[in-house]
XYZ file of N, CA and C in Angstrom:
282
model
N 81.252 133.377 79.923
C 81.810 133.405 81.270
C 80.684 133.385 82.288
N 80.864 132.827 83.474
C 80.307 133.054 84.333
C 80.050 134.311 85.087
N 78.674 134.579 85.843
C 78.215 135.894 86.606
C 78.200 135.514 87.789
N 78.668 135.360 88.734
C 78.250 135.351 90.230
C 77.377 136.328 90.882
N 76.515 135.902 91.951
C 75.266 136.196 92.490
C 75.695 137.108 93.440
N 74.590 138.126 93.764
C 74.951 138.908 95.093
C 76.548 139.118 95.614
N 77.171 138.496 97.096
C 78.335 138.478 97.117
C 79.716 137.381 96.877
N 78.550 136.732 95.930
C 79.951 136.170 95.301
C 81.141 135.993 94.317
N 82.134 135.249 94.124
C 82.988 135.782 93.400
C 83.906 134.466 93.152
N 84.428 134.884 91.718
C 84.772 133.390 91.216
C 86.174 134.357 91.250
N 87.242 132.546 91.423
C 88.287 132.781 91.410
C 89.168 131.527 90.710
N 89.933 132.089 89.633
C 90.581 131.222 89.347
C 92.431 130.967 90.485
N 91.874 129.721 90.623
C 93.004 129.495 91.895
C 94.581 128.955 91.236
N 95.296 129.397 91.770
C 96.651 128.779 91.315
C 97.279 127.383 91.590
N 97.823 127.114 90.778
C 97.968 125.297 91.152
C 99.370 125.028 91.999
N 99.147 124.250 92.559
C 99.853 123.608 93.577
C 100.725 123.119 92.951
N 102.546 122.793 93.323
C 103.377 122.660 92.957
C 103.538 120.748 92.639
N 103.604 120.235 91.088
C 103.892 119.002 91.429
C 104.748 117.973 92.020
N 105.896 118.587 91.972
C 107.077 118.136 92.909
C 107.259 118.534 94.359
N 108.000 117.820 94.671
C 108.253 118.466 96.437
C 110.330 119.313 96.452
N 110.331 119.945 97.206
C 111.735 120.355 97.207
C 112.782 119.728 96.869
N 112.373 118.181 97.172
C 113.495 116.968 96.695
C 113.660 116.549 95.550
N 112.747 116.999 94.782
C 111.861 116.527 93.198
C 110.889 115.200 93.625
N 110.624 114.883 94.693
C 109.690 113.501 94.393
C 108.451 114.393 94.213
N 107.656 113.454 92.738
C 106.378 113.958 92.116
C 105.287 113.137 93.412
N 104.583 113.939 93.747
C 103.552 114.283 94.938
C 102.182 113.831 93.731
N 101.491 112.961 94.955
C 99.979 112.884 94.236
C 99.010 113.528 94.707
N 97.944 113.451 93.964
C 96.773 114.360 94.112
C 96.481 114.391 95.031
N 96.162 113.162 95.985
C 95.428 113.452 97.984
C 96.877 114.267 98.557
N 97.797 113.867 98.294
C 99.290 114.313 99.410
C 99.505 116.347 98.810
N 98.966 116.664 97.815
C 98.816 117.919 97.588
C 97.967 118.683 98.580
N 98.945 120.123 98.959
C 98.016 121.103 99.829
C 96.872 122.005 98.612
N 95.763 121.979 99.473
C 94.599 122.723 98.903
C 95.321 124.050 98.610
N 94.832 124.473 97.378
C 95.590 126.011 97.292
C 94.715 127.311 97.692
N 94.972 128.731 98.598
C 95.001 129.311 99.151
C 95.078 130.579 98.615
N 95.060 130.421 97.441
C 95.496 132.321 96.566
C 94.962 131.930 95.269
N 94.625 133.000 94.798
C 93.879 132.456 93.468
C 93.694 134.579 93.117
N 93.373 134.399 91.437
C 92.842 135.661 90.747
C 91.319 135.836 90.849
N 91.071 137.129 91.124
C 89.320 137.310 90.912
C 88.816 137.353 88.904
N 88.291 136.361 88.705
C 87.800 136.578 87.480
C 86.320 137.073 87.021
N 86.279 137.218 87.953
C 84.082 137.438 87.978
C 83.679 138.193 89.222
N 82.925 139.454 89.861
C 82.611 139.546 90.944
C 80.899 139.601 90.757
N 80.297 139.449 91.966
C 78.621 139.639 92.043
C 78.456 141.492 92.480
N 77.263 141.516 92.200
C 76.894 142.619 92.113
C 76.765 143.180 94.107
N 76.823 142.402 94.626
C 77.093 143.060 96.413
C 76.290 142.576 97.195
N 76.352 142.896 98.436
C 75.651 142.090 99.102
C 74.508 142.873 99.415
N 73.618 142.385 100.073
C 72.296 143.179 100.297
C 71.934 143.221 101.927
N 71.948 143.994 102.562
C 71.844 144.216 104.277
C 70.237 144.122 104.612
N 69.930 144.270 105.905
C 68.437 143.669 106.719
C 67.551 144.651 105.893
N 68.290 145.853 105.926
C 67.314 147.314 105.675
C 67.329 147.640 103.717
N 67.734 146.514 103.170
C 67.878 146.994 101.987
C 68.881 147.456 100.928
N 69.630 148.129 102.085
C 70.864 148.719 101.264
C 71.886 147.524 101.142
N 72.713 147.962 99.659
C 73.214 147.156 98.909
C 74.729 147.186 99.457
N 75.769 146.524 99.716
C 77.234 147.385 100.521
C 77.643 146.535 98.625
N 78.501 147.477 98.288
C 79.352 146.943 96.809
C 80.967 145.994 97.472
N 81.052 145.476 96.721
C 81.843 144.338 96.878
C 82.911 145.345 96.598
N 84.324 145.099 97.591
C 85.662 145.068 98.049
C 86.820 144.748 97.057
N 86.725 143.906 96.999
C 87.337 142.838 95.624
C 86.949 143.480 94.196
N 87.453 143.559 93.160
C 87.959 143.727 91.560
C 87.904 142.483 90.878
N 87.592 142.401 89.518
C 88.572 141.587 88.692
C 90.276 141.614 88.239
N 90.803 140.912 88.563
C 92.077 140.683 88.399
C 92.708 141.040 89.845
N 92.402 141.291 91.157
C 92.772 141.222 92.711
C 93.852 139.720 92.332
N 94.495 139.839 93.421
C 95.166 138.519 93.715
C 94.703 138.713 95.097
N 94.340 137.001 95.721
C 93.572 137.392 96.561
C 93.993 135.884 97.233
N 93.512 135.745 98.885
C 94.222 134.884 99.735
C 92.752 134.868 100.210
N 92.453 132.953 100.564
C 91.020 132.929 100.905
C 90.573 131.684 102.089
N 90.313 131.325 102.516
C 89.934 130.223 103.707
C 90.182 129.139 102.682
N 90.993 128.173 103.607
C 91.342 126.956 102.718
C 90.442 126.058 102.184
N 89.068 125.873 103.045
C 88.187 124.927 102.338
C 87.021 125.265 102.402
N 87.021 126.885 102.284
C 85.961 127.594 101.228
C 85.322 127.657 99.980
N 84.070 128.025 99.774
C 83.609 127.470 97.772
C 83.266 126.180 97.577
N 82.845 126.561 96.488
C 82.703 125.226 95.957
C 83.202 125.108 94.089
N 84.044 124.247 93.990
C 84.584 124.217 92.991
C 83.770 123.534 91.619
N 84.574 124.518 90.514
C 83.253 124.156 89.356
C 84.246 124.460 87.956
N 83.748 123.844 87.265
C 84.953 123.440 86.058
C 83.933 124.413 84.550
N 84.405 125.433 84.270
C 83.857 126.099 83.101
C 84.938 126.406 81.832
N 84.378 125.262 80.318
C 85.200 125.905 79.597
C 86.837 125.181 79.341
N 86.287 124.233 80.842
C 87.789 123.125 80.857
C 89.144 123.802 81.819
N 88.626 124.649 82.661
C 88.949 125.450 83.542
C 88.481 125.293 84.483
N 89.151 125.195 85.738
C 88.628 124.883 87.189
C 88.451 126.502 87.945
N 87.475 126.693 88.448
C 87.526 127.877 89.472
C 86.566 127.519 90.411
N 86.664 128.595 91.845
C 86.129 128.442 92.739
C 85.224 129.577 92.985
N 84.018 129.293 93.559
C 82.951 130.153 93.875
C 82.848 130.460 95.478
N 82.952 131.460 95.959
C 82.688 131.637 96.847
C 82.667 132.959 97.650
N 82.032 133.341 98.681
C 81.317 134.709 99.436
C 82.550 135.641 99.551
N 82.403 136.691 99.694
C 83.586 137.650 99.576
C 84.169 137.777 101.765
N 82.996 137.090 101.754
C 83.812 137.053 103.111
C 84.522 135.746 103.629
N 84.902 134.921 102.424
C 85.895 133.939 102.779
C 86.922 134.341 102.007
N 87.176 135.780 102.134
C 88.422 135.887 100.932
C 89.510 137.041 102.599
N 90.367 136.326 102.714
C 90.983 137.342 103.835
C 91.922 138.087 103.527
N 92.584 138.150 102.450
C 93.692 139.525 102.283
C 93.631 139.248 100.684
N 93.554 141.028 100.003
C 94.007 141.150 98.677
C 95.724 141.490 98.759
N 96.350 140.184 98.108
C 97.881 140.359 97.560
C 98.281 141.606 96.900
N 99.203 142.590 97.308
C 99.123 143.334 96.632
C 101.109 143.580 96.013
């Protein structure tokens, strides 16, 4: 598995629905970017001017809601997840 750095944090994201309400099957560009995803990995925290370390917010297994075209996406294992700073993550689902 992957380790993420300082404050980051991998997330496996949930997939977007292939049909539309009508049933017409939707293609890949006409799909919305998805927006919620599980924490599977967190980094060890962030590090401030003076040194001190603040510990990351976020868990493994959070359900979590994040800026839509935040990260950068990376395929491990044949699995897609997204990497990115704990401050593009805006509400844990609870």
């Amino acid at each position: 598995m992957l380790k993420p750095l300082g404050d980051r944090v991998i997330i496996e994201t949930e997939k977007e629905e292939e049909k539309s309400v009508g049933g017409i099957v939707l293609a890949d560009n006409a799909k919305k970017k998805p927006q919620a995803g599980t924490v599977v990995a967190v980094g060890d925290g962030r590090v401030l001017d003076n040194g001190q370390k603040v510990a990351p917010v976020v868990k493994k297994g959070d359900k979590v809601m994040f800026d839509k075209y935040a990260g950068t996406e990376i395929e491990d294992n044949d699995k897609s997840y997204l990497v990115l700073h704990e401050k593009d993550i805006v509400a844990i689902v609870e």
